[in-house]
CSV table of C-alpha atoms and ligand atoms in Angstrom, one decimal:
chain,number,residue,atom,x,y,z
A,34,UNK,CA,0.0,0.0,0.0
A,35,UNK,CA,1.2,3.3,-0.9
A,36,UNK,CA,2.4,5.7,2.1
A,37,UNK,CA,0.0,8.3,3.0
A,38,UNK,CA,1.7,11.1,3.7
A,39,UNK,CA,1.9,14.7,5.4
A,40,UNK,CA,3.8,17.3,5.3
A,41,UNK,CA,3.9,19.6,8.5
A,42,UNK,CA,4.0,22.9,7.4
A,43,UNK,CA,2.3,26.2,8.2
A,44,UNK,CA,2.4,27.8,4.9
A,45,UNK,CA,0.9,25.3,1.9
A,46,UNK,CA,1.4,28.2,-0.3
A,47,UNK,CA,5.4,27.9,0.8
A,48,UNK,CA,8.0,27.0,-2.8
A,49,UNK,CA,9.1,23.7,-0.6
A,50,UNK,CA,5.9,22.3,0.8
A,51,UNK,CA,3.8,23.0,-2.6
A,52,UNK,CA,6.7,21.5,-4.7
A,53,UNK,CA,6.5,18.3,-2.0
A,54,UNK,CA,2.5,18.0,-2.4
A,55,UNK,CA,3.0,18.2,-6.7
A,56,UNK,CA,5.5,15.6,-6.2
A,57,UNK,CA,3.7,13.5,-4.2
A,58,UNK,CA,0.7,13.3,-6.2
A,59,UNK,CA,2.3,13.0,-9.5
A,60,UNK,CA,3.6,9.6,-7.9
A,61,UNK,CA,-0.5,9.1,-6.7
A,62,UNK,CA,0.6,9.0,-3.3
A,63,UNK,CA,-2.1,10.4,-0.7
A,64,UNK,CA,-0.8,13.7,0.7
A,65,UNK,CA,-2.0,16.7,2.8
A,66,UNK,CA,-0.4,20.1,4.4
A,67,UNK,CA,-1.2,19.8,8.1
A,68,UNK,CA,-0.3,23.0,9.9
A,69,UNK,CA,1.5,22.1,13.1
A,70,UNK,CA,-0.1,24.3,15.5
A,71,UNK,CA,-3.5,22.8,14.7
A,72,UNK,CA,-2.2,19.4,16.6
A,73,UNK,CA,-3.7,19.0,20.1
A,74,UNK,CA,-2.0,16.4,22.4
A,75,UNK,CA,-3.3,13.6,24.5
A,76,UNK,CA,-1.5,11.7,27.2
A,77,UNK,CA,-3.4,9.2,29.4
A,78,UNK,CA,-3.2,6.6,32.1
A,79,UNK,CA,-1.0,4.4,29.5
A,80,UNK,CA,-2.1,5.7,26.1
A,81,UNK,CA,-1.4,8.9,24.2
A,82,UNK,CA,-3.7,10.2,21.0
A,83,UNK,CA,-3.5,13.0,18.9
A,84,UNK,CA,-5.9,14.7,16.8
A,85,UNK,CA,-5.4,17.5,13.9
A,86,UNK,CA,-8.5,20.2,13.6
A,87,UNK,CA,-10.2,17.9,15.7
A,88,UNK,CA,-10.0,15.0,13.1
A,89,UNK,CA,-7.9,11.6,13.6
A,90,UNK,CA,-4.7,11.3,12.2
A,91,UNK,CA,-4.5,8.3,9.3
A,92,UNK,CA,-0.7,9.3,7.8
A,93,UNK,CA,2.2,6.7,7.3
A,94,UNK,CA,4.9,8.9,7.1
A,95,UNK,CA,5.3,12.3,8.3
A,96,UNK,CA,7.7,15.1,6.3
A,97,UNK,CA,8.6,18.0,9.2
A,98,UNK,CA,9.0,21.4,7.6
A,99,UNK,CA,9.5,23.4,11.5
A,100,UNK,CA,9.4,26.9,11.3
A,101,UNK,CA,12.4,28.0,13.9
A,102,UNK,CA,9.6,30.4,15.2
A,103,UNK,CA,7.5,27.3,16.6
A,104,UNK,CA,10.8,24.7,17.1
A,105,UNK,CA,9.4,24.0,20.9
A,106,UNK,CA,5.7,22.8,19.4
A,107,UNK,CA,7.1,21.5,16.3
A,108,UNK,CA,9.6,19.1,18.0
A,109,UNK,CA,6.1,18.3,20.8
A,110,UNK,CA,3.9,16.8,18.2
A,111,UNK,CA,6.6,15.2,16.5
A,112,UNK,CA,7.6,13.3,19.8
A,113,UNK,CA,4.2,12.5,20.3
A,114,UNK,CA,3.5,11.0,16.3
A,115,UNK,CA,7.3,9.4,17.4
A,116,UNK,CA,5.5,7.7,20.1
A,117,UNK,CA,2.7,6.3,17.9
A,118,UNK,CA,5.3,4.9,15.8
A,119,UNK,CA,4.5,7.2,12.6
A,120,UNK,CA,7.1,7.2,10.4
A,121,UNK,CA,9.0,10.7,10.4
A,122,UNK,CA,12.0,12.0,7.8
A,123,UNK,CA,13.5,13.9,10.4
A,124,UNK,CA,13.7,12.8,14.0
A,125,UNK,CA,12.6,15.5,16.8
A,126,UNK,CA,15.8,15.0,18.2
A,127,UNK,CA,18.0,15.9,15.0
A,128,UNK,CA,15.5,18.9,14.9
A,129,UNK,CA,16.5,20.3,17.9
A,130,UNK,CA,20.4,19.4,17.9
A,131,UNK,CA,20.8,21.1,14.7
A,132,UNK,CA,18.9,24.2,15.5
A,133,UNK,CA,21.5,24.9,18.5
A,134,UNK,CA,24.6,25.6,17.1
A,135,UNK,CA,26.4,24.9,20.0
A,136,UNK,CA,25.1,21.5,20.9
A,137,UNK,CA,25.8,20.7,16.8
A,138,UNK,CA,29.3,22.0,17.2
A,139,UNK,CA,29.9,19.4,19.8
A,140,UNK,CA,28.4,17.0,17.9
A,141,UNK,CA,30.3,17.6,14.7
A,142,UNK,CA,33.6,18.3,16.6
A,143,UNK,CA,32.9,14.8,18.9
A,144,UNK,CA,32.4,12.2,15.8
A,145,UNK,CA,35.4,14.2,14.1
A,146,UNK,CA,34.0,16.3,11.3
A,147,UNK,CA,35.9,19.2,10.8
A,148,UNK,CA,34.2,22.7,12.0
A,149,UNK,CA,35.6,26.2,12.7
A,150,UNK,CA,36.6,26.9,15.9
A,151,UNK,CA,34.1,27.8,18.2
A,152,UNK,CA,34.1,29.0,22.1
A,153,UNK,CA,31.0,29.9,24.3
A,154,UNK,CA,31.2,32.7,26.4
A,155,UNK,CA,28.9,33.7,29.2
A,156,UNK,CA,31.2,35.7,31.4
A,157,UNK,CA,32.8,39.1,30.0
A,158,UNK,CA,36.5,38.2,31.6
A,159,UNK,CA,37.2,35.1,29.3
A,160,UNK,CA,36.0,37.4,26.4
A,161,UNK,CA,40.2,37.8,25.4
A,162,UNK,CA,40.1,34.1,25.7
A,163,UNK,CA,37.5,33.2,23.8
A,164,UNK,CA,39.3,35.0,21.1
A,165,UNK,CA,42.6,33.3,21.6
A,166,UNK,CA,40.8,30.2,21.4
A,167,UNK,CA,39.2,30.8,18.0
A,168,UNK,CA,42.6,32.2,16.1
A,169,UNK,CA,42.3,35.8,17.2
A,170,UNK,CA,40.5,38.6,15.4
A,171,UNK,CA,38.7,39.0,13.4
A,172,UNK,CA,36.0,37.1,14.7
A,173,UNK,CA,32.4,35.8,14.0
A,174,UNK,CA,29.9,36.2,16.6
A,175,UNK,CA,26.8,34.2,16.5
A,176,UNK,CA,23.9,33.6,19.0
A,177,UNK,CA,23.3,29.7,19.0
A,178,UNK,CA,19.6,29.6,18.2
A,179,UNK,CA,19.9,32.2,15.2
A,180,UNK,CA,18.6,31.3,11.7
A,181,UNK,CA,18.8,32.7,7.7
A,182,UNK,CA,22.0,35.3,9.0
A,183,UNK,CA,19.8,37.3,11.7
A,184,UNK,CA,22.5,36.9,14.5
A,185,UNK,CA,25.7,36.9,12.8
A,186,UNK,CA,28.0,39.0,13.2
A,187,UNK,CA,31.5,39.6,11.8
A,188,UNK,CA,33.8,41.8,14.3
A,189,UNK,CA,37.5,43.4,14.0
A,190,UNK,CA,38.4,44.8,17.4
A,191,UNK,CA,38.3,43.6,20.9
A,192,UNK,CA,36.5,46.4,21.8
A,193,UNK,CA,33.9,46.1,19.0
A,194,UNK,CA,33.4,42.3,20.1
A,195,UNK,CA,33.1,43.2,23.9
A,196,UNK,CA,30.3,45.3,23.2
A,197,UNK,CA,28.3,43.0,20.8
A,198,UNK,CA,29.2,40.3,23.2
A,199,UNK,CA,27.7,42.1,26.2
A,200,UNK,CA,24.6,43.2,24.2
A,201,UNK,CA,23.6,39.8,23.4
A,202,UNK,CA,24.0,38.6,27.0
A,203,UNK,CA,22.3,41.2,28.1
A,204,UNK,CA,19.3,40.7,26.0
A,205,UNK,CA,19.3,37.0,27.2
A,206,UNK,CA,21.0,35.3,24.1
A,207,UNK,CA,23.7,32.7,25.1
A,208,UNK,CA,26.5,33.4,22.5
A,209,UNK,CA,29.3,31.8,20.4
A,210,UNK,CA,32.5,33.1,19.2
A,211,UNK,CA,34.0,31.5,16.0
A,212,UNK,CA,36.9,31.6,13.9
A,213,UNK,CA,36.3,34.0,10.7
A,214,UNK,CA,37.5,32.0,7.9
A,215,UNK,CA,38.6,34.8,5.3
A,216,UNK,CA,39.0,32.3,2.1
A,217,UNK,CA,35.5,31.8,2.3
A,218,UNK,CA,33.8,35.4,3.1
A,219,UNK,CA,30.8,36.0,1.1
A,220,UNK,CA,30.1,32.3,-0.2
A,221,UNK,CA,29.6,29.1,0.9
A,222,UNK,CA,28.5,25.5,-0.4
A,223,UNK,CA,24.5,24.4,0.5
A,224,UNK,CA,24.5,20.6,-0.2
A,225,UNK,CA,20.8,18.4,-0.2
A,226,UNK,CA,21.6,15.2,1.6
A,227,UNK,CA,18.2,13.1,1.2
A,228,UNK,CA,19.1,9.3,2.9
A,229,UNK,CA,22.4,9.6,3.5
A,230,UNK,CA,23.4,10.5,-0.1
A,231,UNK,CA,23.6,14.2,-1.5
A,232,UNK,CA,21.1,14.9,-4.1
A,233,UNK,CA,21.8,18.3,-5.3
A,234,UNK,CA,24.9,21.3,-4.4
A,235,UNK,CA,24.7,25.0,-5.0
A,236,UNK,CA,27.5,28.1,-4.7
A,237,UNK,CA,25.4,30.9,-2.5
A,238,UNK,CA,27.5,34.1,-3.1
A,239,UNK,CA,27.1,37.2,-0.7
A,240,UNK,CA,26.5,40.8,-2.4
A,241,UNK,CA,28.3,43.3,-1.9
A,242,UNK,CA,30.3,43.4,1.1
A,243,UNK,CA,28.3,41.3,2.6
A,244,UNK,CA,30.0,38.4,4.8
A,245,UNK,CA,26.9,36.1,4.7
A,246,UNK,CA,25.9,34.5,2.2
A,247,UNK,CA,22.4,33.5,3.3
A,248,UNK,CA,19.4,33.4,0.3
A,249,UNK,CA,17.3,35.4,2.3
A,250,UNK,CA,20.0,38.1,2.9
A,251,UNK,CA,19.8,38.7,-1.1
A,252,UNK,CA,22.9,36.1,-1.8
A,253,UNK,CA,22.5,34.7,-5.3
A,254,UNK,CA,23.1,31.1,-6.1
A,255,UNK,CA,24.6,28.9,-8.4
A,256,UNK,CA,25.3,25.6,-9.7
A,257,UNK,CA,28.5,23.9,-8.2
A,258,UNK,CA,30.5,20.6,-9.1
A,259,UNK,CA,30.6,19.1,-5.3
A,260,UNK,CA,34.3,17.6,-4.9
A,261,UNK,CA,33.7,14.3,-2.9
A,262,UNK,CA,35.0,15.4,0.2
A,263,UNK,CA,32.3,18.0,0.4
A,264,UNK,CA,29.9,15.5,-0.6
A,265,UNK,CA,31.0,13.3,2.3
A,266,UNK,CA,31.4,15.7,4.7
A,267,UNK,CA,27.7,17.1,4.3
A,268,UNK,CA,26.7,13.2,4.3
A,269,UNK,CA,28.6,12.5,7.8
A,270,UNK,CA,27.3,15.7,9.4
A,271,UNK,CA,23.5,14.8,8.9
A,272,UNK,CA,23.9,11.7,9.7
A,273,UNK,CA,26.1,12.4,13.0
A,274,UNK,CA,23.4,15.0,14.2
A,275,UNK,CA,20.1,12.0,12.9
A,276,UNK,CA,18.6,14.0,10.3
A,277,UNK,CA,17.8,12.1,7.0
A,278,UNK,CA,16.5,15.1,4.7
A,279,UNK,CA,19.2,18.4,5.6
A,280,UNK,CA,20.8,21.1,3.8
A,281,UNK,CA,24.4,20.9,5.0
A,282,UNK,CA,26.0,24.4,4.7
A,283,UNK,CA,29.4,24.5,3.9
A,284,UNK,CA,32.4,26.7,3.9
A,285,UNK,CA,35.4,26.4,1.8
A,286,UNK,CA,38.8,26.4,4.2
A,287,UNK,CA,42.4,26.4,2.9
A,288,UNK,CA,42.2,22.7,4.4
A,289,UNK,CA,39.2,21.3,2.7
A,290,UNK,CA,35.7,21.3,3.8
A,291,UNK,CA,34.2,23.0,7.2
A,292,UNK,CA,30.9,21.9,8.4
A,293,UNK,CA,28.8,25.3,9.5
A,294,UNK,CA,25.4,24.3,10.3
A,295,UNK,CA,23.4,21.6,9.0
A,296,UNK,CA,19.4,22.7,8.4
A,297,UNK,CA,16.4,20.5,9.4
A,298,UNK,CA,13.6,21.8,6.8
A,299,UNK,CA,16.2,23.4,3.9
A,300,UNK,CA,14.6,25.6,1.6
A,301,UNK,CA,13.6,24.1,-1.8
A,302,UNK,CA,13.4,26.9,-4.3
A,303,UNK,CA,17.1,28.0,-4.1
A,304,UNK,CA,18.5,24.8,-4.7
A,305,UNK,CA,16.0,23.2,-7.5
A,306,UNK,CA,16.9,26.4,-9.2
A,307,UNK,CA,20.7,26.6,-8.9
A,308,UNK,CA,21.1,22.7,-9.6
A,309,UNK,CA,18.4,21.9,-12.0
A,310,UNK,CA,17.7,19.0,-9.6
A,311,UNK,CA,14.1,17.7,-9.0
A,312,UNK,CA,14.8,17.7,-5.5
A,313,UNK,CA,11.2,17.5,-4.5
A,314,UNK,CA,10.7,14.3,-5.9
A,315,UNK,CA,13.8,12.8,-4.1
A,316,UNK,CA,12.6,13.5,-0.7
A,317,UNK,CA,9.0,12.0,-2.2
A,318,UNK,CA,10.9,9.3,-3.8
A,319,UNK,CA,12.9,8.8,-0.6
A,320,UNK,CA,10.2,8.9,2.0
A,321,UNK,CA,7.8,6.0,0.1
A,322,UNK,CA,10.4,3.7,-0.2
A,323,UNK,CA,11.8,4.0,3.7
A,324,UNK,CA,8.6,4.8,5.6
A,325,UNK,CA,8.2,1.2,5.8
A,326,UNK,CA,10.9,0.8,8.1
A,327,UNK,CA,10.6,2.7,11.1
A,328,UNK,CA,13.1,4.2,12.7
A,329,UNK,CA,14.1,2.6,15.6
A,330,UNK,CA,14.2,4.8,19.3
A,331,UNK,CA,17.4,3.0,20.2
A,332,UNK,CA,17.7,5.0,23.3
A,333,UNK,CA,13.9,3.4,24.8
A,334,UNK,CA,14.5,-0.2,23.0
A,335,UNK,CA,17.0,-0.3,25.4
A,336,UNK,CA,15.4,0.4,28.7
A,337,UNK,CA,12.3,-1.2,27.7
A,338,UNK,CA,13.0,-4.3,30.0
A,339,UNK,CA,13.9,-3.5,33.8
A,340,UNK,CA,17.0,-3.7,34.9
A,341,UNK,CA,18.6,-4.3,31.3
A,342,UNK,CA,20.9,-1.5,29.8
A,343,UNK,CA,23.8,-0.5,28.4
A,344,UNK,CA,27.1,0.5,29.9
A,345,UNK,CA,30.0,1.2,28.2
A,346,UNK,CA,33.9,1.0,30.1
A,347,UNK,CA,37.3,2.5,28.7
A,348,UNK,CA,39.9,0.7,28.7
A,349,UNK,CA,41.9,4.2,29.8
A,350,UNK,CA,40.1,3.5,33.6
A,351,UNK,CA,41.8,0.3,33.5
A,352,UNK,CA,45.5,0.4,32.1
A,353,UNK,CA,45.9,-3.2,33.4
A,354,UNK,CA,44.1,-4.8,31.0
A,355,UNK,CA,45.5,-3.0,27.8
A,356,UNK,CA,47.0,-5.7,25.8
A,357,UNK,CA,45.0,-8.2,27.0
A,358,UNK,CA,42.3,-10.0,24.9
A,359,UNK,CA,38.6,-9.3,25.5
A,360,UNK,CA,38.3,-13.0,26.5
A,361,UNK,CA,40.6,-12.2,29.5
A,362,UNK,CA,37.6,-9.8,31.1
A,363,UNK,CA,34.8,-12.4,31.6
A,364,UNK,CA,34.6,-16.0,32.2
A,365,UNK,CA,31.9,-18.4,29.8
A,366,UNK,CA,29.5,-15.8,28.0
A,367,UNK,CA,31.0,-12.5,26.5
A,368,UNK,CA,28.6,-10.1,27.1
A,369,UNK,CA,30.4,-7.1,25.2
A,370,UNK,CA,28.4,-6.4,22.0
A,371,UNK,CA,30.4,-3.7,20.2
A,372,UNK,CA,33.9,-2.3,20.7
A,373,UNK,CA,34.3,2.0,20.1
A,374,UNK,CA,37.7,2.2,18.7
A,375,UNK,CA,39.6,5.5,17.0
A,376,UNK,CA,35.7,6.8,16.2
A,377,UNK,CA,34.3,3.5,14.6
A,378,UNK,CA,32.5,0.8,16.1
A,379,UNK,CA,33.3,-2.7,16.2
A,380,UNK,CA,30.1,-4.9,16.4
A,381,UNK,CA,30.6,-8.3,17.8
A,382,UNK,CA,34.5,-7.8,18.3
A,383,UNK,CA,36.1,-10.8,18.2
A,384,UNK,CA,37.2,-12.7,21.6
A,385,UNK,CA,41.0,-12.4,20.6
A,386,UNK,CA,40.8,-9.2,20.1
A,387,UNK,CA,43.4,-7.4,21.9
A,388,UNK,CA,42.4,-3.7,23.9
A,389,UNK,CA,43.8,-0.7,23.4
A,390,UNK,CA,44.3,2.4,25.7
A,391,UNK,CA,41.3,4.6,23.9
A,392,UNK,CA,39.0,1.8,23.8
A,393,UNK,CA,35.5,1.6,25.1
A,394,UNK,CA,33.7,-1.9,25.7
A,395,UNK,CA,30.1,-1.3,25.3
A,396,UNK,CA,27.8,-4.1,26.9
A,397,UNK,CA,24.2,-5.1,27.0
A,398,UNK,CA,22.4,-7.0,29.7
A,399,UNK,CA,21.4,-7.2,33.2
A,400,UNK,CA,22.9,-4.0,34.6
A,401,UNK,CA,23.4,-5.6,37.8
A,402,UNK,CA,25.0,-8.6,36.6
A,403,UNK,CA,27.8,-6.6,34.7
A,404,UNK,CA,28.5,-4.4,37.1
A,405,UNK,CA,29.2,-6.9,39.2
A,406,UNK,CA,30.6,-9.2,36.5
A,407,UNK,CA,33.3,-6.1,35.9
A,408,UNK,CA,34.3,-6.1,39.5
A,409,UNK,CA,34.6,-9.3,40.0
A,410,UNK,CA,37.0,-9.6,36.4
A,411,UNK,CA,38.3,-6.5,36.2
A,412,UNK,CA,39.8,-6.2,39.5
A,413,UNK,CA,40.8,-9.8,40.1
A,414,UNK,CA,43.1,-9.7,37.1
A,415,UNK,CA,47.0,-9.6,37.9
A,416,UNK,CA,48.9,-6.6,35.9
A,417,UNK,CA,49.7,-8.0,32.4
A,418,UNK,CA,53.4,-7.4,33.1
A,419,UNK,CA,53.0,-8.9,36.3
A,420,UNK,CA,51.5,-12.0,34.4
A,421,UNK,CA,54.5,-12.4,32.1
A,422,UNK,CA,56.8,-12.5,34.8
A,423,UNK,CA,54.7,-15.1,36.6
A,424,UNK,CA,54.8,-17.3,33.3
A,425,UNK,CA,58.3,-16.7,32.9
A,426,UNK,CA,59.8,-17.5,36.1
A,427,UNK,CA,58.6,-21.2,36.7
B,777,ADP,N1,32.9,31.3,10.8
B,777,ADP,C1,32.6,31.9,9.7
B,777,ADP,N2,33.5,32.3,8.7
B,777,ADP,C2,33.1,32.8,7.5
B,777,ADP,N3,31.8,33.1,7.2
B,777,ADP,C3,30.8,32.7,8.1
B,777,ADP,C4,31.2,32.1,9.4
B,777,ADP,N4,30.0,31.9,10.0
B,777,ADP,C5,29.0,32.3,9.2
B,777,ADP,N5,29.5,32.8,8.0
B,777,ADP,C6,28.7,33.3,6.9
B,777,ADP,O1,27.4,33.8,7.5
B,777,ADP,C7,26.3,33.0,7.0
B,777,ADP,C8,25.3,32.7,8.1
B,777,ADP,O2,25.9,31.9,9.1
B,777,ADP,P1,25.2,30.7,9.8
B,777,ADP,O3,26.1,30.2,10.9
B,777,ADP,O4,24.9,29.7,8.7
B,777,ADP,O5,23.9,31.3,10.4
B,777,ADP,P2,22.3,31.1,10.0
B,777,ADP,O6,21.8,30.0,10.7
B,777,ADP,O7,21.7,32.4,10.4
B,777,ADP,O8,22.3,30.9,8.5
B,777,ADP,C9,27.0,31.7,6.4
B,777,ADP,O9,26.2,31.2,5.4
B,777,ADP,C10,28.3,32.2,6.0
B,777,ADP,O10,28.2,32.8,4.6
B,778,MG,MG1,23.1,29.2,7.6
């Protein structure tokens, strides 16, 4: 059966959700516009419902197109339609990561994907620091929760930064302090990742002397052959911050690729017209073929049965077993599912396989049990040094 599907959107006369709704229906697919706001909630002694204009809700699949204006309400009803296991193309939790850009600089920087430098700054006497920390002057200055270039600022003096700085506090905006990067003033790259794959790139070009080079700020656009590390590092960042449709903005450093911000609902109009690319009918295309697998809530799967979890143990906490095989840890069943090594994960590591200082064992089960199973093996363990020498001196 086809997916019904609906867009959330509060403006059905919007480029991006008209262009979704022709695309859907020139693939027959059942689609509406359902304004967001017109949601109401309903949580109950073990249930929840929800109703739209006071009518049930029969959609599949869900396409989120979140004003930042109404993020807190968006990212509500989307938990709840979570909760009811409808499927959605972006998860509330992406949403909201990727509208603060200091919680998506942390993500980025964490899973290695290279970013400017970035400090956070609530207290006027690390303001000189902050600076130092970024590269020196001159300076961005951002708020985190800003959108299409209303709160960012470019600044050349200390003195012209304090004040800005001290403003925003003041009018209760929590701020960030970035490195400028000057090969890329006035332009940047905006690539369409739909799925984990990029769809479509454009060049948006400031006017004037203009540093930003947001659409809405005037910036014209243009087609762009996307090198592959561009295309890649778009494709990590969305995936890294759990968004499956996002327009990954780019700039170009002296050292390859930096990942700015990554958008949850990325205008449409733009980019179809810079690229030429039907980008529409990809996220159509892309939402009936995956809305029959859900996404999983990996997060509840895992605390659905009492007493069961997940803990994870580096290897740094416990130099006495570096060298040693997993095997070593626990006697009979292993109950270490994946191994976090140099950023990747190692499902089902092998027994044999030997641990490292910057490893993390991560282990599912009865959280009682490996606590105590960890004790018991950790601890007991002689030294490995201490071991040869046993074995060597009969
Ligand atoms: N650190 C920076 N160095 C150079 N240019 C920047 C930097 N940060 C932002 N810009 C310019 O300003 C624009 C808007 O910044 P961005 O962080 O994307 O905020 P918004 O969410 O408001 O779009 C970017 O598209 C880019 O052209
Ligand atoms: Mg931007």
């Amino acid at each position: 059966m086809a997916a019904r599907i609906a867009v959330l959107s509060r403006g059905p006369r919007l480029y991006s959700t008209r262009r979704l709704v022709e695309e859907a229906r020139l693939r027959d697919v059942d689609v509406a516009v359902l304004d967001p706001m017109q949601f109401s909630l309903f949580v109950a002694d073990q249930d929840i419902g929800i109703l739209h204009g006071g009518n049930r809700f029969e959609f599949d699949a869900v396409i989120p197109r979140i004003g930042h204006s109404i993020t807190r309400h968006g990212v509500s009803v989307l938990r709840h339609l979570e909760q009811l296991d409808v499927w959605c193309a972006n998860s509330s939790t992406g949403i909201l990561q990727s509208r603060d850009k200091l919680h998506s600089g942390q993500i980025l920087a964490r899973n290695r994907i290279p970013t400017p430098s970035t400090s956070y700054v609530r207290d006027m006497k690390d303001i000189e620091r902050a600076i130092e920390n970024v590269g020196g002057l001159p300076v961005v200055v951002k708020v985190t929760q800003g959108t299409q270039g209303q709160g960012v600022f470019l600044r050349h003096t200390i003195h012209e930064t304090r004040n800005l700085v001290q403003g925003l506090l003041m009018t209760g905006k929590a701020v960030l302090i970035q490195q400028y990067i000057a090969e890329s003033h006035g332009k940047d790259i905006r690539a369409l990742v739909v799925g984990g794959k990029v769809v479509a790139s454009m060049r948006r070009k400031a006017r004037g002397r203009e540093f930003r080079s947001n659409y809405h700020l005037n910036g014209t656009v243009e087609g762009v052959d996307l090198p592959e590390e561009y295309a890649e590092a778009a494709c990590r960042a969305a995936r890294v911050l759990g968004l499956n449709v996002a327009g990954v903005d780019l700039l170009e450093g002296t050292n390859g690729p930096l990942v700015l911000e990554v958008n949850s609902s990325p205008g449409l109009e733009g980019i179809e017209k810079a690229s030429g690319v039907n980008v529409a009918g990809a996220i159509i295309d892309y939402v009936v073929s995956e809305s029959d697998f859900s996404d999983v809530n990996v997060d509840q799967l895992l605390r659905t049965i009492p007493g069961r979890g997940v803990i994870s143990v580096h290897m740094r906490n416990h130099p006495h077993l570096i060298g040693r095989p997993i095997s070593d840890l626990f006697k009979g069943k292993i109950p270490v599912f994946a191994l976090s090594r140099a950023g990747d994960l190692i499902w089902n590591p092998e027994p044999e396989l030997q641990l490292r200082f910057r490893d993390s064992l991560i282990c599912y089960g009865d959280l009682a049990e490996l606590r105590e199973k960890f004790k018991q093996n950790l601890f007991s363990l002689p030294s490995f040094t201490e071991g040869e020498k046993d074995s060597a001196e009969p």
